[in-house]
Amino acid sequence: MPELPEVETVRRGLAPTLVGAHILRVDLRRKDLRFPFPKDFAARLLGRQIIALRRRAKYLIAEMSDGSALIAHLGMSGSFRLEGRADENGVFNYPRSKNPAHDHVVIHLDRGILVYNDPRRFGFLDLATTDDPAPPPFLAKLGVEPLSNEFGAETLAMLVAGRKTSIKAALLDQSLIAGLGNIYVCEALHRAGIAPNRPASEFAGRTGAPTKETTRLAGSIRDVLEEAILAGGSSLRDHRQADGSLGYFQHHFRVYDRGGEPCPRAGCKGIIGKMTQNGRTTFFCPKCQK
DNA sequence: CTGTGTTCCTGTTCGC
DNA sequence: TGCGAACAGGAACACA
């Protein structure tokens, strides 16, 4: 589920409750997720107040009153949920449901309970502290934020220059552009009418000036992310009312997971195809993506 | 340094 | 209907 738009949607959903909340208790229900929890993880969060909830690429960052920060990556199947109803004594209880499978971390706040659930455990939580000025290496390696002002056709052209790999693999590389995943790369390439297996370096432009294609691609990336965030925001209410397993944006996909269906581009008679690139499935229209 | 294949894990879907 | 195989939104890691 979680690429940049999903993480941003989660951030917006959590922020009103988390920002300003104090951490009263942290329960780790296993010793690791993808990685072991950092030393004294729970103890170091205790008593802190969350003063901001930010997003960097697919990471959520909860900034604490003491300058430390809780960093979360949802991997493939991670999610946060809030259990916010107090009992008659004003105490928040966990668990409220009988069988909370894969609830690995339970953070008790003064205004609710934040639960991290992750069946596949590809996600992880980390803590950046004030004693250690160097940001965690996985944040330091991240490339440009695709919705920032830094990102545009010129930046994209520069980033792919000299790359021997496909444009699809380049767009998935988090050290170049940070936040795109398999779905939105497929979607952006379709919108831009670009074949996923073309060499990335073709989008560098010959004279340093971005080509029309590169400009179109940069625009498509921005558009699809922004639209997905809007749709995610509007369907978050549904997500809360239902019991959690509904995706946010899948009805808006034009190619992803639509192999065999007609291409939705106006006037295009193509049929959406499927191929594998670098071990990931690519969906594309062989007719209008050149 | 760059590019690619493997690996971690469980749940869901697919094909026989 | 049942059951094993294939596959899934990610990315660190090992290696060519």
PDB file of C-alpha atoms (C1' of nucleotides) in Angstrom:
ATOM      1  CA  MET A   1       0.000   0.000   0.000  1.00  0.00           C
ATOM      2  CA  PRO A   2       2.295   2.727   1.081  1.00  0.00           C
ATOM      3  CA  GLU A   3       3.955   4.873  -1.520  1.00  0.00           C
ATOM      4  CA  LEU A   4       4.340   8.620  -1.077  1.00  0.00           C
ATOM      5  CA  PRO A   5       0.629   9.516  -1.427  1.00  0.00           C
ATOM      6  CA  GLU A   6      -0.443   6.832   1.024  1.00  0.00           C
ATOM      7  CA  VAL A   7       2.151   7.881   3.576  1.00  0.00           C
ATOM      8  CA  GLU A   8       1.100  11.503   3.168  1.00  0.00           C
ATOM      9  CA  THR A   9      -2.523  10.475   3.675  1.00  0.00           C
ATOM     10  CA  VAL A  10      -1.572   8.604   6.832  1.00  0.00           C
ATOM     11  CA  ARG A  11       0.364  11.632   8.047  1.00  0.00           C
ATOM     12  CA  ARG A  12      -2.596  13.947   7.539  1.00  0.00           C
ATOM     13  CA  GLY A  13      -4.878  11.479   9.256  1.00  0.00           C
ATOM     14  CA  LEU A  14      -2.656  11.079  12.306  1.00  0.00           C
ATOM     15  CA  ALA A  15      -1.373  14.618  12.726  1.00  0.00           C
ATOM     16  CA  PRO A  16      -4.401  16.173  14.473  1.00  0.00           C
ATOM     17  CA  THR A  17      -4.230  13.550  17.206  1.00  0.00           C
ATOM     18  CA  LEU A  18      -0.495  13.039  17.460  1.00  0.00           C
ATOM     19  CA  VAL A  19       0.779  16.596  17.388  1.00  0.00           C
ATOM     20  CA  GLY A  20       0.762  17.824  20.949  1.00  0.00           C
ATOM     21  CA  ALA A  21       0.245  14.371  22.441  1.00  0.00           C
ATOM     22  CA  HIS A  22       2.446  13.045  25.228  1.00  0.00           C
ATOM     23  CA  ILE A  23       3.762   9.487  25.232  1.00  0.00           C
ATOM     24  CA  LEU A  24       2.759   7.667  28.382  1.00  0.00           C
ATOM     25  CA  ARG A  25       3.789   4.120  27.616  1.00  0.00           C
ATOM     26  CA  VAL A  26       5.258   2.100  24.748  1.00  0.00           C
ATOM     27  CA  ASP A  27       4.698  -1.641  24.418  1.00  0.00           C
ATOM     28  CA  LEU A  28       6.823  -3.657  22.017  1.00  0.00           C
ATOM     29  CA  ARG A  29       5.094  -6.924  21.361  1.00  0.00           C
ATOM     30  CA  ARG A  30       8.132  -8.454  19.658  1.00  0.00           C
ATOM     31  CA  LYS A  31      11.841  -7.690  19.629  1.00  0.00           C
ATOM     32  CA  ASP A  32      12.132  -6.599  16.031  1.00  0.00           C
ATOM     33  CA  LEU A  33      10.356  -5.680  12.849  1.00  0.00           C
ATOM     34  CA  ARG A  34      12.478  -5.613   9.762  1.00  0.00           C
ATOM     35  CA  PHE A  35      15.327  -4.529  12.024  1.00  0.00           C
ATOM     36  CA  PRO A  36      15.733  -4.799  15.782  1.00  0.00           C
ATOM     37  CA  PHE A  37      14.279  -1.872  17.706  1.00  0.00           C
ATOM     38  CA  PRO A  38      17.009   0.553  18.766  1.00  0.00           C
ATOM     39  CA  LYS A  39      18.386   0.192  22.278  1.00  0.00           C
ATOM     40  CA  ASP A  40      16.060   1.431  25.008  1.00  0.00           C
ATOM     41  CA  PHE A  41      13.559   2.398  22.341  1.00  0.00           C
ATOM     42  CA  ALA A  42      10.530   2.457  24.596  1.00  0.00           C
ATOM     43  CA  ALA A  43      12.266   4.135  27.512  1.00  0.00           C
ATOM     44  CA  ARG A  44      13.636   6.906  25.341  1.00  0.00           C
ATOM     45  CA  LEU A  45      10.169   7.815  24.051  1.00  0.00           C
ATOM     46  CA  LEU A  46       8.594   7.909  27.457  1.00  0.00           C
ATOM     47  CA  GLY A  47       7.335  11.287  28.622  1.00  0.00           C
ATOM     48  CA  ARG A  48       8.116  12.973  25.312  1.00  0.00           C
ATOM     49  CA  GLN A  49       5.672  15.279  23.624  1.00  0.00           C
ATOM     50  CA  ILE A  50       5.182  15.000  19.858  1.00  0.00           C
ATOM     51  CA  ILE A  51       5.528  18.500  18.429  1.00  0.00           C
ATOM     52  CA  ALA A  52       5.325  17.793  14.683  1.00  0.00           C
ATOM     53  CA  LEU A  53       4.549  14.988  12.270  1.00  0.00           C
ATOM     54  CA  ARG A  54       6.454  15.227   9.017  1.00  0.00           C
ATOM     55  CA  ARG A  55       6.954  13.084   5.929  1.00  0.00           C
ATOM     56  CA  ARG A  56      10.144  12.523   3.959  1.00  0.00           C
ATOM     57  CA  ALA A  57       9.622  10.300   0.899  1.00  0.00           C
ATOM     58  CA  LYS A  58       7.867   7.221   2.311  1.00  0.00           C
ATOM     59  CA  TYR A  59       9.018   7.870   5.870  1.00  0.00           C
ATOM     60  CA  LEU A  60       6.959   9.340   8.675  1.00  0.00           C
ATOM     61  CA  ILE A  61       8.880  11.410  11.202  1.00  0.00           C
ATOM     62  CA  ALA A  62       7.413  12.338  14.566  1.00  0.00           C
ATOM     63  CA  GLU A  63       9.480  15.120  16.072  1.00  0.00           C
ATOM     64  CA  MET A  64       9.709  15.119  19.839  1.00  0.00           C
ATOM     65  CA  SER A  65       9.906  17.930  22.344  1.00  0.00           C
ATOM     66  CA  ASP A  66      13.488  17.018  23.259  1.00  0.00           C
ATOM     67  CA  GLY A  67      14.779  17.151  19.680  1.00  0.00           C
ATOM     68  CA  SER A  68      14.675  13.420  19.096  1.00  0.00           C
ATOM     69  CA  ALA A  69      12.463  11.899  16.417  1.00  0.00           C
ATOM     70  CA  LEU A  70      10.561   8.686  15.915  1.00  0.00           C
ATOM     71  CA  ILE A  71      10.995   7.516  12.344  1.00  0.00           C
ATOM     72  CA  ALA A  72       8.642   5.005  10.747  1.00  0.00           C
ATOM     73  CA  HIS A  73       8.681   3.169   7.444  1.00  0.00           C
ATOM     74  CA  LEU A  74       5.609   1.115   6.598  1.00  0.00           C
ATOM     75  CA  GLY A  75       7.304  -1.321   4.224  1.00  0.00           C
ATOM     76  CA  MET A  76       4.778  -3.228   2.154  1.00  0.00           C
ATOM     77  CA  SER A  77       2.064  -3.906   4.685  1.00  0.00           C
ATOM     78  CA  GLY A  78       2.539  -1.574   7.638  1.00  0.00           C
ATOM     79  CA  SER A  79      -0.189   0.660   8.987  1.00  0.00           C
ATOM     80  CA  PHE A  80      -0.932   2.863  11.968  1.00  0.00           C
ATOM     81  CA  ARG A  81      -4.289   3.114  13.571  1.00  0.00           C
ATOM     82  CA  LEU A  82      -5.632   5.142  16.453  1.00  0.00           C
ATOM     83  CA  GLU A  83      -7.753   3.637  19.148  1.00  0.00           C
ATOM     84  CA  GLY A  84      -9.222   6.694  20.678  1.00  0.00           C
ATOM     85  CA  ARG A  85     -12.156   5.866  22.872  1.00  0.00           C
ATOM     86  CA  ALA A  86     -11.690   6.006  26.610  1.00  0.00           C
ATOM     87  CA  ASP A  87     -13.681   3.850  29.018  1.00  0.00           C
ATOM     88  CA  GLU A  88     -15.881   5.297  31.783  1.00  0.00           C
ATOM     89  CA  ASN A  89     -12.781   5.992  33.899  1.00  0.00           C
ATOM     90  CA  GLY A  90     -11.107   7.934  31.122  1.00  0.00           C
ATOM     91  CA  VAL A  91      -8.617   5.138  30.512  1.00  0.00           C
ATOM     92  CA  PHE A  92      -7.700   4.046  27.001  1.00  0.00           C
ATOM     93  CA  ASN A  93      -7.698   0.296  26.733  1.00  0.00           C
ATOM     94  CA  TYR A  94      -5.835  -1.980  24.424  1.00  0.00           C
ATOM     95  CA  PRO A  95      -6.754  -4.284  22.829  1.00  0.00           C
ATOM     96  CA  ARG A  96     -10.302  -3.258  22.093  1.00  0.00           C
ATOM     97  CA  SER A  97     -10.803  -6.065  19.613  1.00  0.00           C
ATOM     98  CA  LYS A  98     -10.354  -9.709  20.459  1.00  0.00           C
ATOM     99  CA  ASN A  99      -7.683 -10.805  18.085  1.00  0.00           C
ATOM    100  CA  PRO A 100      -5.323  -8.047  17.044  1.00  0.00           C
ATOM    101  CA  ALA A 101      -2.995 -10.048  14.820  1.00  0.00           C
ATOM    102  CA  HIS A 102       0.274  -8.335  13.881  1.00  0.00           C
ATOM    103  CA  ASP A 103      -0.112  -5.406  16.233  1.00  0.00           C
ATOM    104  CA  HIS A 104       3.593  -5.105  16.985  1.00  0.00           C
ATOM    105  CA  VAL A 105       3.912  -1.742  18.705  1.00  0.00           C
ATOM    106  CA  VAL A 106       1.388  -0.065  20.975  1.00  0.00           C
ATOM    107  CA  ILE A 107       2.037   3.541  21.942  1.00  0.00           C
ATOM    108  CA  HIS A 108      -0.153   4.888  24.723  1.00  0.00           C
ATOM    109  CA  LEU A 109      -0.735   8.621  24.466  1.00  0.00           C
ATOM    110  CA  ASP A 110      -2.574  10.994  26.735  1.00  0.00           C
ATOM    111  CA  ARG A 111      -5.319  11.211  24.117  1.00  0.00           C
ATOM    112  CA  GLY A 112      -5.488   7.749  22.604  1.00  0.00           C
ATOM    113  CA  ILE A 113      -3.506   4.709  21.614  1.00  0.00           C
ATOM    114  CA  LEU A 114      -1.404   4.504  18.475  1.00  0.00           C
ATOM    115  CA  VAL A 115      -0.973   0.963  17.144  1.00  0.00           C
ATOM    116  CA  TYR A 116       1.542  -0.143  14.533  1.00  0.00           C
ATOM    117  CA  ASN A 117       0.381  -3.209  12.612  1.00  0.00           C
ATOM    118  CA  ASP A 118       2.443  -4.952   9.959  1.00  0.00           C
ATOM    119  CA  PRO A 119       1.763  -8.528   8.791  1.00  0.00           C
ATOM    120  CA  ARG A 120       4.841  -8.867   6.609  1.00  0.00           C
ATOM    121  CA  ARG A 121       7.135  -6.910   8.900  1.00  0.00           C
ATOM    122  CA  PHE A 122       9.016  -5.184   6.106  1.00  0.00           C
ATOM    123  CA  GLY A 123       8.478  -1.912   7.903  1.00  0.00           C
ATOM    124  CA  PHE A 124      10.503  -0.585  10.809  1.00  0.00           C
ATOM    125  CA  LEU A 125      10.677   2.050  13.505  1.00  0.00           C
ATOM    126  CA  ASP A 126      13.800   3.937  14.460  1.00  0.00           C
ATOM    127  CA  LEU A 127      14.775   6.737  16.758  1.00  0.00           C
ATOM    128  CA  ALA A 128      16.980   9.689  15.863  1.00  0.00           C
ATOM    129  CA  THR A 129      18.443  11.247  18.959  1.00  0.00           C
ATOM    130  CA  THR A 130      19.990  14.572  19.775  1.00  0.00           C
ATOM    131  CA  ASP A 131      23.267  12.936  20.907  1.00  0.00           C
ATOM    132  CA  ASP A 132      23.752  11.650  17.387  1.00  0.00           C
ATOM    133  CA  PRO A 133      23.777  14.633  15.012  1.00  0.00           C
ATOM    134  CA  ALA A 134      24.115  12.482  11.874  1.00  0.00           C
ATOM    135  CA  PRO A 135      20.710  11.645  10.474  1.00  0.00           C
ATOM    136  CA  PRO A 136      19.993   7.929  10.070  1.00  0.00           C
ATOM    137  CA  PRO A 137      21.724   6.653   6.916  1.00  0.00           C
ATOM    138  CA  PHE A 138      18.501   5.630   5.244  1.00  0.00           C
ATOM    139  CA  LEU A 139      17.301   9.236   5.350  1.00  0.00           C
ATOM    140  CA  ALA A 140      20.622  10.666   4.217  1.00  0.00           C
ATOM    141  CA  LYS A 141      20.566   8.576   1.056  1.00  0.00           C
ATOM    142  CA  LEU A 142      17.206   9.798  -0.157  1.00  0.00           C
ATOM    143  CA  GLY A 143      16.933  11.781  -3.368  1.00  0.00           C
ATOM    144  CA  VAL A 144      14.760  14.743  -4.289  1.00  0.00           C
ATOM    145  CA  GLU A 145      11.228  15.075  -2.979  1.00  0.00           C
ATOM    146  CA  PRO A 146       9.018  14.906  -6.105  1.00  0.00           C
ATOM    147  CA  LEU A 147       6.432  17.385  -4.831  1.00  0.00           C
ATOM    148  CA  SER A 148       9.004  19.954  -3.783  1.00  0.00           C
ATOM    149  CA  ASN A 149       9.989  23.032  -5.760  1.00  0.00           C
ATOM    150  CA  GLU A 150      13.360  21.437  -6.417  1.00  0.00           C
ATOM    151  CA  PHE A 151      11.769  18.824  -8.613  1.00  0.00           C
ATOM    152  CA  GLY A 152      11.022  19.552 -12.242  1.00  0.00           C
ATOM    153  CA  ALA A 153      12.116  18.708 -15.752  1.00  0.00           C
ATOM    154  CA  GLU A 154      15.616  20.136 -15.273  1.00  0.00           C
ATOM    155  CA  THR A 155      16.212  18.109 -12.132  1.00  0.00           C
ATOM    156  CA  LEU A 156      14.808  14.965 -13.686  1.00  0.00           C
ATOM    157  CA  ALA A 157      17.025  15.407 -16.739  1.00  0.00           C
ATOM    158  CA  MET A 158      20.093  15.823 -14.578  1.00  0.00           C
ATOM    159  CA  LEU A 159      19.284  12.826 -12.394  1.00  0.00           C
ATOM    160  CA  VAL A 160      18.923  10.349 -15.250  1.00  0.00           C
ATOM    161  CA  ALA A 161      21.956  11.555 -17.200  1.00  0.00           C
ATOM    162  CA  GLY A 162      24.333   8.707 -17.875  1.00  0.00           C
ATOM    163  CA  ARG A 163      22.065   6.053 -16.342  1.00  0.00           C
ATOM    164  CA  LYS A 164      22.322   2.767 -18.164  1.00  0.00           C
ATOM    165  CA  THR A 165      19.172   1.363 -16.624  1.00  0.00           C
ATOM    166  CA  SER A 166      15.573   1.709 -17.795  1.00  0.00           C
ATOM    167  CA  ILE A 167      13.546   4.820 -17.071  1.00  0.00           C
ATOM    168  CA  LYS A 168      11.259   2.680 -14.923  1.00  0.00           C
ATOM    169  CA  ALA A 169      14.081   1.434 -12.725  1.00  0.00           C
ATOM    170  CA  ALA A 170      15.510   4.942 -12.469  1.00  0.00           C
ATOM    171  CA  LEU A 171      12.192   6.361 -11.267  1.00  0.00           C
ATOM    172  CA  LEU A 172      11.986   3.627  -8.635  1.00  0.00           C
ATOM    173  CA  ASP A 173      15.473   4.449  -7.347  1.00  0.00           C
ATOM    174  CA  GLN A 174      14.884   6.237  -4.049  1.00  0.00           C
ATOM    175  CA  SER A 175      18.323   7.842  -4.139  1.00  0.00           C
ATOM    176  CA  LEU A 176      17.320   9.800  -7.254  1.00  0.00           C
ATOM    177  CA  ILE A 177      13.656  10.656  -6.632  1.00  0.00           C
ATOM    178  CA  ALA A 178      12.320   9.655  -3.237  1.00  0.00           C
ATOM    179  CA  GLY A 179       8.780   8.445  -2.765  1.00  0.00           C
ATOM    180  CA  LEU A 180       7.687   6.829  -5.996  1.00  0.00           C
ATOM    181  CA  GLY A 181       6.814   3.137  -5.902  1.00  0.00           C
ATOM    182  CA  ASN A 182       5.798   0.547  -8.444  1.00  0.00           C
ATOM    183  CA  ILE A 183       2.238   1.793  -8.860  1.00  0.00           C
ATOM    184  CA  TYR A 184       2.937   5.473  -9.389  1.00  0.00           C
ATOM    185  CA  VAL A 185       5.889   4.851 -11.662  1.00  0.00           C
ATOM    186  CA  CYS A 186       3.668   2.741 -13.930  1.00  0.00           C
ATOM    187  CA  GLU A 187       0.959   5.378 -13.784  1.00  0.00           C
ATOM    188  CA  ALA A 188       3.283   8.309 -14.469  1.00  0.00           C
ATOM    189  CA  LEU A 189       4.900   6.608 -17.461  1.00  0.00           C
ATOM    190  CA  HIS A 190       1.507   5.840 -18.939  1.00  0.00           C
ATOM    191  CA  ARG A 191       0.298   9.391 -18.486  1.00  0.00           C
ATOM    192  CA  ALA A 192       3.436  10.677 -20.138  1.00  0.00           C
ATOM    193  CA  GLY A 193       3.151   8.183 -23.010  1.00  0.00           C
ATOM    194  CA  ILE A 194       6.617   6.783 -22.372  1.00  0.00           C
ATOM    195  CA  ALA A 195       7.611   3.128 -22.714  1.00  0.00           C
ATOM    196  CA  PRO A 196       8.956   1.838 -19.380  1.00  0.00           C
ATOM    197  CA  ASN A 197      11.906  -0.023 -20.872  1.00  0.00           C
ATOM    198  CA  ARG A 198      13.502   2.949 -22.610  1.00  0.00           C
ATOM    199  CA  PRO A 199      16.974   3.842 -21.358  1.00  0.00           C
ATOM    200  CA  ALA A 200      16.836   6.431 -18.618  1.00  0.00           C
ATOM    201  CA  SER A 201      19.610   8.424 -20.240  1.00  0.00           C
ATOM    202  CA  GLU A 202      17.349   9.269 -23.173  1.00  0.00           C
ATOM    203  CA  PHE A 203      15.580  11.688 -20.858  1.00  0.00           C
ATOM    204  CA  ALA A 204      18.687  13.673 -20.020  1.00  0.00           C
ATOM    205  CA  GLY A 205      18.351  15.891 -23.071  1.00  0.00           C
ATOM    206  CA  ARG A 206      21.196  16.503 -25.493  1.00  0.00           C
ATOM    207  CA  THR A 207      22.154  20.019 -24.663  1.00  0.00           C
ATOM    208  CA  GLY A 208      21.345  20.129 -21.001  1.00  0.00           C
ATOM    209  CA  ALA A 209      17.915  21.542 -21.710  1.00  0.00           C
ATOM    210  CA  PRO A 210      15.148  19.073 -20.921  1.00  0.00           C
ATOM    211  CA  THR A 211      13.223  17.660 -23.852  1.00  0.00           C
ATOM    212  CA  LYS A 212       9.462  17.946 -24.207  1.00  0.00           C
ATOM    213  CA  GLU A 213       9.214  14.314 -23.180  1.00  0.00           C
ATOM    214  CA  THR A 214      11.169  14.879 -19.995  1.00  0.00           C
ATOM    215  CA  THR A 215       9.030  17.899 -19.204  1.00  0.00           C
ATOM    216  CA  ARG A 216       5.936  15.785 -19.769  1.00  0.00           C
ATOM    217  CA  LEU A 217       7.256  13.020 -17.547  1.00  0.00           C
ATOM    218  CA  ALA A 218       8.109  15.364 -14.696  1.00  0.00           C
ATOM    219  CA  GLY A 219       4.613  16.841 -14.960  1.00  0.00           C
ATOM    220  CA  SER A 220       2.993  13.417 -14.981  1.00  0.00           C
ATOM    221  CA  ILE A 221       4.875  12.382 -11.864  1.00  0.00           C
ATOM    222  CA  ARG A 222       3.746  15.471 -10.016  1.00  0.00           C
ATOM    223  CA  ASP A 223       0.164  15.206 -11.275  1.00  0.00           C
ATOM    224  CA  VAL A 224      -0.364  11.578 -10.366  1.00  0.00           C
ATOM    225  CA  LEU A 225       1.037  12.050  -6.873  1.00  0.00           C
ATOM    226  CA  GLU A 226      -1.076  15.126  -6.230  1.00  0.00           C
ATOM    227  CA  GLU A 227      -4.231  13.468  -7.520  1.00  0.00           C
ATOM    228  CA  ALA A 228      -3.597  10.402  -5.419  1.00  0.00           C
ATOM    229  CA  ILE A 229      -3.131  12.494  -2.302  1.00  0.00           C
ATOM    230  CA  LEU A 230      -6.410  14.274  -3.008  1.00  0.00           C
ATOM    231  CA  ALA A 231      -8.212  10.967  -3.546  1.00  0.00           C
ATOM    232  CA  GLY A 232      -6.558   9.430  -0.499  1.00  0.00           C
ATOM    233  CA  GLY A 233      -7.656  12.334   1.589  1.00  0.00           C
ATOM    234  CA  SER A 234     -11.219  12.124   0.413  1.00  0.00           C
ATOM    235  CA  SER A 235     -11.486   8.383   0.889  1.00  0.00           C
ATOM    236  CA  LEU A 236      -9.805   8.328   4.265  1.00  0.00           C
ATOM    237  CA  ARG A 237     -13.206   8.760   5.829  1.00  0.00           C
ATOM    238  CA  ASP A 238     -14.360   5.596   4.129  1.00  0.00           C
ATOM    239  CA  HIS A 239     -11.219   3.921   5.277  1.00  0.00           C
ATOM    240  CA  ARG A 240     -12.011   4.795   8.862  1.00  0.00           C
ATOM    241  CA  GLN A 241     -15.619   3.764   8.642  1.00  0.00           C
ATOM    242  CA  ALA A 242     -14.889   0.488   6.956  1.00  0.00           C
ATOM    243  CA  ASP A 243     -12.546  -1.793   8.747  1.00  0.00           C
ATOM    244  CA  GLY A 244      -9.299  -0.940   7.166  1.00  0.00           C
ATOM    245  CA  SER A 245      -8.526  -3.127   4.202  1.00  0.00           C
ATOM    246  CA  LEU A 246      -9.826  -0.870   1.421  1.00  0.00           C
ATOM    247  CA  GLY A 247      -7.174   0.715  -0.772  1.00  0.00           C
ATOM    248  CA  TYR A 248      -7.326   4.415  -1.432  1.00  0.00           C
ATOM    249  CA  PHE A 249      -6.720   5.095  -5.050  1.00  0.00           C
ATOM    250  CA  GLN A 250      -7.103   1.869  -6.957  1.00  0.00           C
ATOM    251  CA  HIS A 251     -10.190   2.988  -8.832  1.00  0.00           C
ATOM    252  CA  HIS A 252      -8.090   5.738 -10.348  1.00  0.00           C
ATOM    253  CA  PHE A 253      -5.378   3.464 -11.688  1.00  0.00           C
ATOM    254  CA  ARG A 254      -5.144   3.633 -15.440  1.00  0.00           C
ATOM    255  CA  VAL A 255      -2.716   0.744 -15.971  1.00  0.00           C
ATOM    256  CA  TYR A 256      -1.609  -0.727 -12.655  1.00  0.00           C
ATOM    257  CA  ASP A 257      -3.137  -4.173 -12.119  1.00  0.00           C
ATOM    258  CA  ARG A 258      -5.200  -3.731 -15.286  1.00  0.00           C
ATOM    259  CA  GLY A 259      -3.463  -6.219 -17.569  1.00  0.00           C
ATOM    260  CA  GLY A 260      -5.761  -7.276 -20.420  1.00  0.00           C
ATOM    261  CA  GLU A 261      -8.059  -4.282 -20.100  1.00  0.00           C
ATOM    262  CA  PRO A 262      -8.397  -1.670 -22.839  1.00  0.00           C
ATOM    263  CA  CYS A 263      -6.117   1.344 -22.551  1.00  0.00           C
ATOM    264  CA  PRO A 264      -8.097   4.228 -21.009  1.00  0.00           C
ATOM    265  CA  ARG A 265      -6.362   6.901 -23.093  1.00  0.00           C
ATOM    266  CA  ALA A 266      -8.862   8.628 -25.368  1.00  0.00           C
ATOM    267  CA  GLY A 267      -8.649   7.196 -28.858  1.00  0.00           C
ATOM    268  CA  CYS A 268      -6.073   4.528 -27.978  1.00  0.00           C
ATOM    269  CA  LYS A 269      -7.036   1.004 -29.023  1.00  0.00           C
ATOM    270  CA  GLY A 270      -4.262  -0.685 -27.053  1.00  0.00           C
ATOM    271  CA  ILE A 271      -4.628  -3.436 -24.462  1.00  0.00           C
ATOM    272  CA  ILE A 272      -2.757  -3.012 -21.190  1.00  0.00           C
ATOM    273  CA  GLY A 273       0.197  -5.375 -21.034  1.00  0.00           C
ATOM    274  CA  LYS A 274       2.374  -6.735 -18.290  1.00  0.00           C
ATOM    275  CA  MET A 275       6.086  -7.406 -18.076  1.00  0.00           C
ATOM    276  CA  THR A 276       8.770  -7.848 -15.463  1.00  0.00           C
ATOM    277  CA  GLN A 277      11.576  -5.347 -14.966  1.00  0.00           C
ATOM    278  CA  ASN A 278      14.155  -5.773 -12.217  1.00  0.00           C
ATOM    279  CA  GLY A 279      11.910  -8.264 -10.506  1.00  0.00           C
ATOM    280  CA  ARG A 280       8.888  -5.964 -10.380  1.00  0.00           C
ATOM    281  CA  THR A 281       5.794  -6.141 -12.535  1.00  0.00           C
ATOM    282  CA  THR A 282       5.320  -3.286 -14.985  1.00  0.00           C
ATOM    283  CA  PHE A 283       1.902  -2.489 -16.435  1.00  0.00           C
ATOM    284  CA  PHE A 284       1.863  -0.424 -19.609  1.00  0.00           C
ATOM    285  CA  CYS A 285       0.097   0.218 -22.891  1.00  0.00           C
ATOM    286  CA  PRO A 286       2.239  -1.105 -25.745  1.00  0.00           C
ATOM    287  CA  LYS A 287       0.399   1.139 -28.198  1.00  0.00           C
ATOM    288  CA  CYS A 288       0.508   4.629 -26.730  1.00  0.00           C
ATOM    289  CA  GLN A 289       3.655   4.386 -24.610  1.00  0.00           C
ATOM    290  CA  LYS A 290       6.545   4.917 -27.009  1.00  0.00           C
TER     291      LYS A 290
ATOM    292  C1'  DC B   1      30.260   3.592  -8.552  1.00  0.00           C
ATOM    293  C1'  DT B   2      26.449   1.353 -11.172  1.00  0.00           C
ATOM    294  C1'  DG B   3      23.170  -2.197 -12.060  1.00  0.00           C
ATOM    295  C1'  DT B   4      20.841  -6.427 -10.949  1.00  0.00           C
ATOM    296  C1'  DG B   5      19.153 -10.462  -8.417  1.00  0.00           C
ATOM    297  C1'  DT B   6      17.989 -12.223  -3.849  1.00  0.00           C
ATOM    298  C1'  DT B   7      15.967 -11.932   0.437  1.00  0.00           C
ATOM    299  C1'  DC B   8      13.073 -10.847   4.385  1.00  0.00           C
ATOM    300  C1'  DC B   9       7.536 -12.227   5.841  1.00  0.00           C
ATOM    301  C1'  DT B  10       2.490 -13.294   5.724  1.00  0.00           C
ATOM    302  C1'  DG B  11      -1.848 -12.980   3.349  1.00  0.00           C
ATOM    303  C1'  DT B  12      -4.465 -13.264  -0.850  1.00  0.00           C
ATOM    304  C1'  DT B  13      -5.281 -14.861  -5.364  1.00  0.00           C
ATOM    305  C1'  DC B  14      -4.638 -18.120  -9.070  1.00  0.00           C
ATOM    306  C1'  DG B  15      -4.613 -22.495 -11.465  1.00  0.00           C
ATOM    307  C1'  DC B  16      -5.300 -27.242 -11.384  1.00  0.00           C
TER     308       DC B  16
ATOM    309  C1'  DT C   1     -14.182 -26.872  -2.526  1.00  0.00           C
ATOM    310  C1'  DG C   2      -9.281 -27.739  -1.601  1.00  0.00           C
ATOM    311  C1'  DC C   3      -4.513 -26.996  -1.937  1.00  0.00           C
ATOM    312  C1'  DG C   4       0.016 -25.722  -3.261  1.00  0.00           C
ATOM    313  C1'  DA C   5       2.185 -22.124  -6.117  1.00  0.00           C
ATOM    314  C1'  DA C   6       2.723 -17.582  -7.413  1.00  0.00           C
ATOM    315  C1'  DC C   7       2.592 -13.041  -6.259  1.00  0.00           C
ATOM    316  C1'  DA C   8       2.135  -8.484  -3.591  1.00  0.00           C
ATOM    317  C1'  DG C   9       2.606  -1.515  -2.557  1.00  0.00           C
ATOM    318  C1'  DG C  10       9.858  -1.905  -0.443  1.00  0.00           C
ATOM    319  C1'  DA C  11      14.554  -1.631  -0.070  1.00  0.00           C
ATOM    320  C1'  DA C  12      18.996  -3.455   2.175  1.00  0.00           C
ATOM    321  C1'  DC C  13      22.392  -6.299   0.828  1.00  0.00           C
ATOM    322  C1'  DA C  14      25.701  -9.076  -1.852  1.00  0.00           C
ATOM    323  C1'  DC C  15      27.918  -9.466  -5.802  1.00  0.00           C
ATOM    324  C1'  DA C  16      29.307  -8.863 -11.071  1.00  0.00           C
TER     325       DA C  16
END
